[in-house]
PDB file of C-alpha atoms in Angstrom:
ATOM      1  CA  GLY P   1      -0.019   0.107  -0.036  1.00 36.00           C
ATOM      2  CA  TRP P   2       0.995   3.362   0.111  1.00 32.00           C
ATOM      3  CA  GLY P   3       1.702   5.626   3.306  1.00 36.00           C
ATOM      4  CA  SER P   4       1.282   8.827   4.431  1.00 35.00           C
ATOM      5  CA  SER P   5       4.562  10.216   4.062  1.00 31.00           C
ATOM      6  CA  MET P   6       3.779   9.665  -0.060  1.00 31.00           C
ATOM      7  CA  VAL P   7       0.718  11.417   0.341  1.00 35.00           C
ATOM      8  CA  ALA P   8       2.092  14.847   1.707  1.00 32.00           C
ATOM      9  CA  MET P   9       4.647  14.112  -0.761  1.00 31.00           C
ATOM     10  CA  ALA P  10       2.149  15.053  -2.998  1.00 34.00           C
ATOM     11  CA  GLN P  11      -0.155  17.420  -1.454  1.00 36.00           C
ATOM     12  CA  SER P  12       0.142  20.569  -3.576  1.00 35.00           C
ATOM     13  CA  ARG P  13      -1.044  18.496  -7.042  1.00 48.00           C
ATOM     14  CA  VAL P  14      -3.588  16.217  -5.996  1.00 50.00           C
ATOM     15  CA  SER P  15      -7.229  17.816  -4.881  1.00 55.00           C
ATOM     16  CA  ALA P  16      -8.307  14.822  -2.276  1.00 60.00           C
ATOM     17  CA  ILE P  17      -6.477  12.377   0.062  1.00 66.00           C
ATOM     18  CA  LEU P  18      -6.905   9.434  -2.233  1.00 79.00           C
ATOM     19  CA  PRO P  19      -8.886   5.964   0.153  1.00 79.00           C
ATOM     20  CA  SER P  20      -7.427   3.221   2.189  1.00 73.00           C
ATOM     21  CA  ALA P  21      -5.352   0.525   1.122  1.00 69.00           C
ATOM     22  CA  ALA P  22      -8.323  -2.377   1.632  1.00 72.00           C
ATOM     23  CA  ALA P  23      -7.168  -5.489   3.812  1.00 72.00           C
ATOM     24  CA  ASN P  24      -5.190  -7.971   2.090  1.00 77.00           C
ATOM     25  CA  ARG P  25      -5.080  -5.992  -1.094  1.00 84.00           C
ATOM     26  CA  ILE P  26      -2.421  -8.282  -3.230  1.00 89.00           C
ATOM     27  CA  THR P  27      -0.487  -6.131  -6.584  1.00 90.00           C
ATOM     28  CA  ARG P  28      -2.535  -6.854 -10.041  1.00 91.00           C
ATOM     29  CA  PRO P  29       0.986  -6.883 -12.210  1.00 91.00           C
ATOM     30  CA  ARG P  30      -1.588  -7.168 -15.354  1.00 92.00           C
ATOM     31  CA  LEU P  31      -3.713  -4.279 -14.505  1.00 92.00           C
ATOM     32  CA  GLU P  32      -1.409  -1.436 -13.312  1.00 87.00           C
ATOM     33  CA  GLN P  33       0.748  -1.648 -16.605  1.00 88.00           C
ATOM     34  CA  ARG P  34      -2.036   0.050 -18.589  1.00 87.00           C
ATOM     35  CA  LEU P  35      -0.810   3.063 -16.577  1.00 84.00           C
ATOM     36  CA  PRO P  36       0.887   4.118 -20.139  1.00 86.00           C
ATOM     37  CA  GLU P  37      -2.666   4.225 -22.308  1.00 85.00           C
ATOM     38  CA  ILE P  38      -4.591   5.769 -19.644  1.00 81.00           C
ATOM     39  CA  LEU P  39      -2.031   8.645 -19.650  1.00 79.00           C
ATOM     40  CA  THR P  40      -2.974   8.942 -23.660  1.00 86.00           C
ATOM     41  CA  ARG P  41      -5.943   8.199 -23.403  1.00 93.00           C
ATOM     42  CA  ARG P  42      -9.312  11.361 -22.710  1.00 94.00           C
ATOM     43  CA  LEU P  43     -11.421   8.933 -21.303  1.00 96.00           C
ATOM     44  CA  THR P  44     -10.914   5.529 -19.419  1.00 96.00           C
ATOM     45  CA  LEU P  45     -13.447   3.797 -18.439  1.00 96.00           C
ATOM     46  CA  ILE P  46     -13.333   1.018 -15.640  1.00 96.00           C
ATOM     47  CA  GLU P  47     -17.029  -0.472 -15.306  1.00 97.00           C
ATOM     48  CA  ALA P  48     -17.695  -3.712 -13.491  1.00 95.00           C
ATOM     49  CA  PRO P  49     -20.394  -4.864 -10.851  1.00 92.00           C
ATOM     50  CA  ALA P  50     -19.580  -4.210  -7.312  1.00 92.00           C
ATOM     51  CA  GLY P  51     -16.803  -6.224  -5.456  1.00 92.00           C
ATOM     52  CA  TYR P  52     -14.401  -6.363  -8.282  1.00 94.00           C
ATOM     53  CA  GLY P  53     -12.260  -4.116  -7.268  1.00 93.00           C
ATOM     54  CA  LYS P  54     -12.696  -0.347  -9.034  1.00 94.00           C
ATOM     55  CA  THR P  55     -12.109   1.639  -6.430  1.00 93.00           C
ATOM     56  CA  GLU P  56      -8.628  -0.485  -5.276  1.00 92.00           C
ATOM     57  CA  LEU P  57      -7.505  -0.361  -9.113  1.00 93.00           C
ATOM     58  CA  LEU P  58      -8.786   3.576  -9.866  1.00 93.00           C
ATOM     59  CA  SER P  59      -6.482   4.456  -6.081  1.00 92.00           C
ATOM     60  CA  VAL P  60      -3.621   2.183  -7.429  1.00 90.00           C
ATOM     61  CA  LEU P  61      -2.855   4.560 -10.867  1.00 91.00           C
ATOM     62  CA  ALA P  62      -3.982   7.830  -9.323  1.00 91.00           C
ATOM     63  CA  SER P  63      -1.513   6.682  -6.210  1.00 89.00           C
ATOM     64  CA  GLN P  64       1.249   5.842  -9.336  1.00 89.00           C
ATOM     65  CA  LEU P  65       0.587   8.968 -11.457  1.00 89.00           C
ATOM     66  CA  MET P  66       0.703  11.248  -7.968  1.00 88.00           C
ATOM     67  CA  GLU P  67       4.298   9.643  -7.895  1.00 88.00           C
ATOM     68  CA  ARG P  68       5.270  10.558 -11.404  1.00 86.00           C
ATOM     69  CA  GLY P  69       4.532  14.519 -10.225  1.00 86.00           C
ATOM     70  CA  ALA P  70       0.920  14.267 -11.717  1.00 85.00           C
ATOM     71  CA  HIS P  71      -2.383  16.775 -11.174  1.00 86.00           C
ATOM     72  CA  VAL P  72      -4.649  14.411  -9.218  1.00 89.00           C
ATOM     73  CA  HIS P  73      -8.545  15.474  -8.582  1.00 90.00           C
ATOM     74  CA  TRP P  74     -10.495  12.474  -6.828  1.00 92.00           C
ATOM     75  CA  ILE P  75     -14.204  12.541  -6.702  1.00 93.00           C
ATOM     76  CA  ALA P  76     -15.792   9.866  -4.677  1.00 91.00           C
ATOM     77  CA  ALA P  77     -19.690  10.250  -5.485  1.00 91.00           C
ATOM     78  CA  ARG P  78     -20.648   7.572  -3.241  1.00 84.00           C
ATOM     79  CA  ALA P  79     -19.132  10.480  -0.031  1.00 78.00           C
ATOM     80  CA  SER P  80     -20.847  13.672  -2.253  1.00 81.00           C
ATOM     81  CA  ASN P  81     -24.164  14.425  -3.048  1.00 87.00           C
ATOM     82  CA  PRO P  82     -24.286  14.875  -7.092  1.00 89.00           C
ATOM     83  CA  ALA P  83     -24.578  18.449  -6.626  1.00 91.00           C
ATOM     84  CA  GLN P  84     -21.262  19.070  -4.393  1.00 91.00           C
ATOM     85  CA  VAL P  85     -20.049  16.633  -7.440  1.00 91.00           C
ATOM     86  CA  LYS P  86     -21.673  19.272 -10.001  1.00 91.00           C
ATOM     87  CA  ARG P  87     -19.395  21.938  -8.021  1.00 91.00           C
ATOM     88  CA  GLU P  88     -16.522  20.200  -8.474  1.00 90.00           C
ATOM     89  CA  ILE P  89     -16.346  18.670 -11.693  1.00 90.00           C
ATOM     90  CA  LYS P  90     -17.284  22.157 -12.625  1.00 89.00           C
ATOM     91  CA  GLN P  91     -14.527  23.288 -10.902  1.00 88.00           C
ATOM     92  CA  TYR P  92     -11.769  20.806 -12.302  1.00 87.00           C
ATOM     93  CA  LEU P  93     -13.358  22.091 -15.890  1.00 85.00           C
ATOM     94  CA  HIS P  94     -12.616  26.401 -14.415  1.00 84.00           C
ATOM     95  CA  GLU P  95      -9.070  25.250 -12.906  1.00 82.00           C
ATOM     96  CA  ALA P  96      -8.359  22.723 -16.284  1.00 80.00           C
ATOM     97  CA  ARG P  97      -8.860  25.720 -18.944  1.00 80.00           C
ATOM     98  CA  CYS P  98      -7.388  28.293 -16.721  1.00 82.00           C
ATOM     99  CA  ARG P  99      -3.890  26.012 -17.368  1.00 75.00           C
ATOM    100  CA  GLY P 100      -4.441  25.923 -21.183  1.00 66.00           C
ATOM    101  CA  THR P 101      -2.820  23.623 -22.746  1.00 62.00           C
ATOM    102  CA  ASP P 102       0.040  24.311 -21.400  1.00 62.00           C
ATOM    103  CA  GLY P 103       1.635  22.190 -18.536  1.00 64.00           C
ATOM    104  CA  ASP P 104       1.379  18.415 -18.131  1.00 75.00           C
ATOM    105  CA  ALA P 105      -1.863  16.244 -18.362  1.00 81.00           C
ATOM    106  CA  TYR P 106      -4.646  16.928 -15.426  1.00 86.00           C
ATOM    107  CA  HIS P 107      -6.303  13.300 -13.953  1.00 91.00           C
ATOM    108  CA  LEU P 108     -10.228  13.412 -12.771  1.00 93.00           C
ATOM    109  CA  PHE P 109     -10.569  10.595 -11.338  1.00 95.00           C
ATOM    110  CA  LEU P 110     -14.825   9.878 -10.524  1.00 95.00           C
ATOM    111  CA  ASP P 111     -15.321   7.178  -8.396  1.00 95.00           C
ATOM    112  CA  ASP P 112     -19.121   5.485  -8.037  1.00 94.00           C
ATOM    113  CA  ALA P 113     -19.691   7.576 -11.120  1.00 95.00           C
ATOM    114  CA  HIS P 114     -23.053   5.343 -11.540  1.00 93.00           C
ATOM    115  CA  LEU P 115     -25.164   6.479  -9.249  1.00 91.00           C
ATOM    116  CA  LEU P 116     -24.387  10.427 -10.996  1.00 92.00           C
ATOM    117  CA  ARG P 117     -27.162   8.864 -13.844  1.00 87.00           C
ATOM    118  CA  GLY P 118     -29.588  10.970 -14.257  1.00 85.00           C
ATOM    119  CA  HIS P 119     -28.630  14.786 -12.316  1.00 90.00           C
ATOM    120  CA  ASP P 120     -26.709  17.510 -14.216  1.00 90.00           C
ATOM    121  CA  ALA P 121     -23.633  16.407 -13.262  1.00 91.00           C
ATOM    122  CA  LEU P 122     -23.558  13.687 -15.434  1.00 92.00           C
ATOM    123  CA  SER P 123     -24.202  16.206 -18.230  1.00 91.00           C
ATOM    124  CA  MET P 124     -21.139  18.582 -16.275  1.00 91.00           C
ATOM    125  CA  LEU P 125     -18.859  15.531 -16.941  1.00 92.00           C
ATOM    126  CA  ARG P 126     -20.004  15.094 -20.637  1.00 92.00           C
ATOM    127  CA  GLU P 127     -19.019  19.338 -21.264  1.00 91.00           C
ATOM    128  CA  LEU P 128     -15.493  18.497 -19.883  1.00 91.00           C
ATOM    129  CA  LEU P 129     -14.871  15.707 -22.349  1.00 92.00           C
ATOM    130  CA  GLU P 130     -16.346  17.726 -25.150  1.00 91.00           C
ATOM    131  CA  ARG P 131     -14.856  21.349 -24.317  1.00 88.00           C
ATOM    132  CA  GLY P 132     -12.408  20.470 -21.848  1.00 87.00           C
ATOM    133  CA  PRO P 133      -9.114  21.418 -23.197  1.00 86.00           C
ATOM    134  CA  GLU P 134      -6.293  18.623 -24.450  1.00 83.00           C
ATOM    135  CA  PRO P 135      -4.642  17.863 -21.815  1.00 84.00           C
ATOM    136  CA  VAL P 136      -7.733  16.879 -19.710  1.00 90.00           C
ATOM    137  CA  ARG P 137      -7.902  13.064 -19.129  1.00 93.00           C
ATOM    138  CA  ILE P 138     -11.048  11.616 -16.784  1.00 95.00           C
ATOM    139  CA  VAL P 139     -10.794   8.535 -15.554  1.00 96.00           C
ATOM    140  CA  ILE P 140     -14.139   6.793 -14.283  1.00 97.00           C
ATOM    141  CA  GLY P 141     -15.159   3.984 -12.130  1.00 96.00           C
ATOM    142  CA  THR P 142     -18.930   2.861 -12.317  1.00 96.00           C
ATOM    143  CA  ARG P 143     -20.887  -0.054 -11.821  1.00 94.00           C
ATOM    144  CA  THR P 144     -23.257   0.436 -15.055  1.00 92.00           C
ATOM    145  CA  GLN P 145     -23.375   2.164 -18.786  1.00 92.00           C
ATOM    146  CA  LEU P 146     -22.626   6.136 -18.289  1.00 93.00           C
ATOM    147  CA  GLU P 147     -24.581   8.397 -21.621  1.00 90.00           C
ATOM    148  CA  LEU P 148     -21.021   9.752 -22.269  1.00 92.00           C
ATOM    149  CA  SER P 149     -20.368   9.165 -26.156  1.00 91.00           C
ATOM    150  CA  VAL P 150     -18.739   6.075 -25.858  1.00 93.00           C
ATOM    151  CA  ALA P 151     -18.245   4.970 -29.221  1.00 94.00           C
ATOM    152  CA  ARG P 152     -17.545   7.953 -30.748  1.00 94.00           C
ATOM    153  CA  TRP P 153     -14.557   8.215 -28.227  1.00 95.00           C
ATOM    154  CA  ARG P 154     -14.082   4.458 -28.882  1.00 95.00           C
ATOM    155  CA  GLY P 155     -13.938   5.366 -32.441  1.00 96.00           C
ATOM    156  CA  ARG P 156     -11.027   8.178 -32.347  1.00 94.00           C
ATOM    157  CA  GLY P 157      -8.425   5.989 -30.349  1.00 94.00           C
ATOM    158  CA  GLU P 158      -9.316   7.743 -27.190  1.00 95.00           C
ATOM    159  CA  LEU P 159     -10.956   5.674 -24.552  1.00 96.00           C
ATOM    160  CA  ALA P 160      -9.532   3.068 -23.108  1.00 95.00           C
ATOM    161  CA  GLU P 161     -11.752   0.295 -20.720  1.00 95.00           C
ATOM    162  CA  ILE P 162     -11.625  -1.950 -17.743  1.00 96.00           C
ATOM    163  CA  HIS P 163     -14.342  -4.352 -17.545  1.00 96.00           C
ATOM    164  CA  ALA P 164     -15.209  -7.005 -15.135  1.00 96.00           C
ATOM    165  CA  SER P 165     -13.372 -10.045 -17.486  1.00 95.00           C
ATOM    166  CA  ASP P 166     -10.449  -8.194 -16.816  1.00 96.00           C
ATOM    167  CA  LEU P 167     -11.040  -7.438 -13.213  1.00 96.00           C
ATOM    168  CA  ALA P 168     -11.114 -10.466 -12.594  1.00 97.00           C
ATOM    169  CA  PHE P 169      -8.626 -13.163 -10.882  1.00 96.00           C
ATOM    170  CA  ASP P 170      -6.740 -14.914 -12.612  1.00 96.00           C
ATOM    171  CA  SER P 171      -5.398 -18.137 -10.791  1.00 96.00           C
ATOM    172  CA  ASP P 172      -2.618 -16.600 -10.051  1.00 96.00           C
ATOM    173  CA  GLU P 173      -3.892 -14.122  -8.214  1.00 96.00           C
ATOM    174  CA  ALA P 174      -6.127 -16.011  -6.463  1.00 96.00           C
ATOM    175  CA  ARG P 175      -3.389 -18.056  -5.221  1.00 96.00           C
ATOM    176  CA  ARG P 176      -1.591 -14.653  -3.691  1.00 95.00           C
ATOM    177  CA  PHE P 177      -5.039 -13.630  -2.821  1.00 94.00           C
ATOM    178  CA  LEU P 178      -5.844 -16.649  -0.808  1.00 94.00           C
ATOM    179  CA  LEU P 179      -2.373 -16.411   0.645  1.00 94.00           C
ATOM    180  CA  SER P 180      -3.110 -12.981   2.090  1.00 92.00           C
ATOM    181  CA  LEU P 181      -5.883 -13.872   3.730  1.00 90.00           C
ATOM    182  CA  ARG P 182      -5.481 -16.652   5.219  1.00 89.00           C
ATOM    183  CA  GLY P 183      -0.864 -16.939   5.460  1.00 89.00           C
ATOM    184  CA  PHE P 184      -1.081 -20.545   3.979  1.00 92.00           C
ATOM    185  CA  GLU P 185      -0.705 -21.628   0.591  1.00 94.00           C
ATOM    186  CA  PRO P 186      -3.848 -23.071  -1.115  1.00 94.00           C
ATOM    187  CA  SER P 187      -3.963 -26.095  -3.353  1.00 95.00           C
ATOM    188  CA  HIS P 188      -4.773 -26.199  -6.772  1.00 95.00           C
ATOM    189  CA  ALA P 189      -7.804 -27.830  -6.495  1.00 96.00           C
ATOM    190  CA  GLU P 190      -8.679 -25.240  -3.968  1.00 94.00           C
ATOM    191  CA  ILE P 191      -7.996 -22.439  -7.000  1.00 95.00           C
ATOM    192  CA  ASP P 192      -9.857 -23.969  -9.302  1.00 95.00           C
ATOM    193  CA  THR P 193     -13.060 -24.840  -6.774  1.00 94.00           C
ATOM    194  CA  LEU P 194     -13.237 -21.521  -5.963  1.00 93.00           C
ATOM    195  CA  LEU P 195     -12.749 -19.922  -9.560  1.00 95.00           C
ATOM    196  CA  ALA P 196     -15.773 -22.058 -10.676  1.00 94.00           C
ATOM    197  CA  GLN P 197     -17.554 -20.758  -8.589  1.00 92.00           C
ATOM    198  CA  SER P 198     -16.825 -17.561  -8.671  1.00 92.00           C
ATOM    199  CA  GLY P 199     -15.570 -16.732 -11.988  1.00 93.00           C
ATOM    200  CA  GLY P 200     -12.912 -14.533 -10.572  1.00 95.00           C
ATOM    201  CA  TRP P 201     -15.349 -11.937  -8.710  1.00 93.00           C
ATOM    202  CA  PRO P 202     -13.185 -10.814  -6.267  1.00 93.00           C
ATOM    203  CA  THR P 203     -15.272 -10.006  -3.117  1.00 91.00           C
ATOM    204  CA  ALA P 204     -17.029 -13.685  -4.178  1.00 91.00           C
ATOM    205  CA  LEU P 205     -13.482 -15.670  -4.195  1.00 91.00           C
ATOM    206  CA  ARG P 206     -13.405 -13.954  -0.552  1.00 89.00           C
ATOM    207  CA  LEU P 207     -16.489 -14.297   0.937  1.00 90.00           C
ATOM    208  CA  LEU P 208     -16.568 -18.145  -0.428  1.00 89.00           C
ATOM    209  CA  SER P 209     -13.295 -18.975   1.248  1.00 86.00           C
ATOM    210  CA  ALA P 210     -14.351 -18.773   4.790  1.00 83.00           C
ATOM    211  CA  PRO P 211     -17.816 -20.612   6.503  1.00 83.00           C
ATOM    212  CA  GLY P 212     -20.538 -19.684   5.500  1.00 82.00           C
ATOM    213  CA  GLY P 213     -19.514 -18.077   1.513  1.00 82.00           C
ATOM    214  CA  ARG P 214     -22.924 -18.712   0.560  1.00 83.00           C
ATOM    215  CA  ALA P 215     -24.898 -17.091   2.466  1.00 87.00           C
ATOM    216  CA  ALA P 216     -22.520 -13.601   2.764  1.00 86.00           C
ATOM    217  CA  ILE P 217     -22.068 -13.521  -0.626  1.00 85.00           C
ATOM    218  CA  ALA P 218     -26.669 -13.197  -1.105  1.00 84.00           C
ATOM    219  CA  GLU P 219     -25.767 -10.571   1.896  1.00 87.00           C
ATOM    220  CA  PHE P 220     -22.986  -8.308   0.010  1.00 85.00           C
ATOM    221  CA  LEU P 221     -25.570  -9.239  -2.980  1.00 82.00           C
ATOM    222  CA  GLN P 222     -28.710  -6.694  -0.849  1.00 82.00           C
ATOM    223  CA  GLU P 223     -26.594  -4.201   0.972  1.00 82.00           C
ATOM    224  CA  GLU P 224     -24.455  -3.092  -2.339  1.00 80.00           C
ATOM    225  CA  VAL P 225     -26.439  -4.082  -5.243  1.00 76.00           C
ATOM    226  CA  LEU P 226     -30.431  -4.113  -4.793  1.00 77.00           C
ATOM    227  CA  ALA P 227     -30.826  -2.323  -1.950  1.00 73.00           C
ATOM    228  CA  GLU P 228     -29.826   0.713  -4.989  1.00 73.00           C
ATOM    229  CA  LEU P 229     -31.824  -0.034  -7.624  1.00 73.00           C
ATOM    230  CA  ASP P 230     -35.451   2.092  -7.403  1.00 73.00           C
ATOM    231  CA  PRO P 231     -39.033   0.541  -6.493  1.00 78.00           C
ATOM    232  CA  GLN P 232     -39.271   0.679 -10.177  1.00 79.00           C
ATOM    233  CA  GLN P 233     -35.916  -1.599 -10.943  1.00 75.00           C
ATOM    234  CA  ARG P 234     -37.101  -3.775  -7.601  1.00 75.00           C
ATOM    235  CA  GLU P 235     -40.015  -4.903  -9.251  1.00 79.00           C
ATOM    236  CA  LEU P 236     -39.414  -5.964 -12.635  1.00 81.00           C
ATOM    237  CA  LEU P 237     -36.734  -7.344 -10.680  1.00 76.00           C
ATOM    238  CA  GLU P 238     -39.314  -9.916  -9.010  1.00 77.00           C
ATOM    239  CA  LEU P 239     -41.532 -10.516 -12.056  1.00 80.00           C
ATOM    240  CA  LEU P 240     -38.610 -11.617 -14.417  1.00 80.00           C
ATOM    241  CA  ALA P 241     -37.215 -14.013 -11.488  1.00 74.00           C
ATOM    242  CA  VAL P 242     -38.378 -18.016 -11.768  1.00 68.00           C
ATOM    243  CA  PRO P 243     -38.689 -18.910  -8.438  1.00 64.00           C
ATOM    244  CA  ASP P 244     -39.173 -16.952  -5.214  1.00 58.00           C
ATOM    245  CA  ARG P 245     -35.869 -17.774  -3.200  1.00 57.00           C
ATOM    246  CA  ILE P 246     -33.109 -18.821  -4.555  1.00 51.00           C
TER     247      ILE P 246
END
């Protein structure tokens, strides 16, 4: 993880303290090596359901940029209301325009951006993408697709994308993760079984490796996924569900 010394070193170039490193975090070089690509793209989308480590990866990438002395602006949509997020994005756009096309790139990290759907903050983000000066780089973590003209940015070669399939643990990452959780090497058979059951979903792997794992997954889905749906979405899920209970 990164300590307070690094945060202090970068205070002049970061507008908010990054989230603390999660317990039992493992290094993921195959994802972290995407940083050069992110440095050159206007928009980076890290899109995956809850529990795939989006916030963790965003923090790691922002931390690496800070170590290079880059300008980093961090906004956590979950910790703010949409009106506050809109003000922050507007302030970021103002600062970027004042800086103009001179100097280094200025990176905006926006976590949990799916919470902004249907709010003016998303319109402000689109304006930043379309009209912000060239050095602007935007890195977004979201659970769902956002209306940001993604196809256009992809067609321009200005989009970097990381999805659930990229964030899912491979066998080596699962081995190191289980080792960090329990302090002893898991067997190959256990790794294969847990990966087959979890699909590499990091949170499921953590929960399944402990007693009562399946019940814990149900509780996680209730708190982190179903609780965030509006009544119409919940009603639709109930209508589409075949059994009354799973």
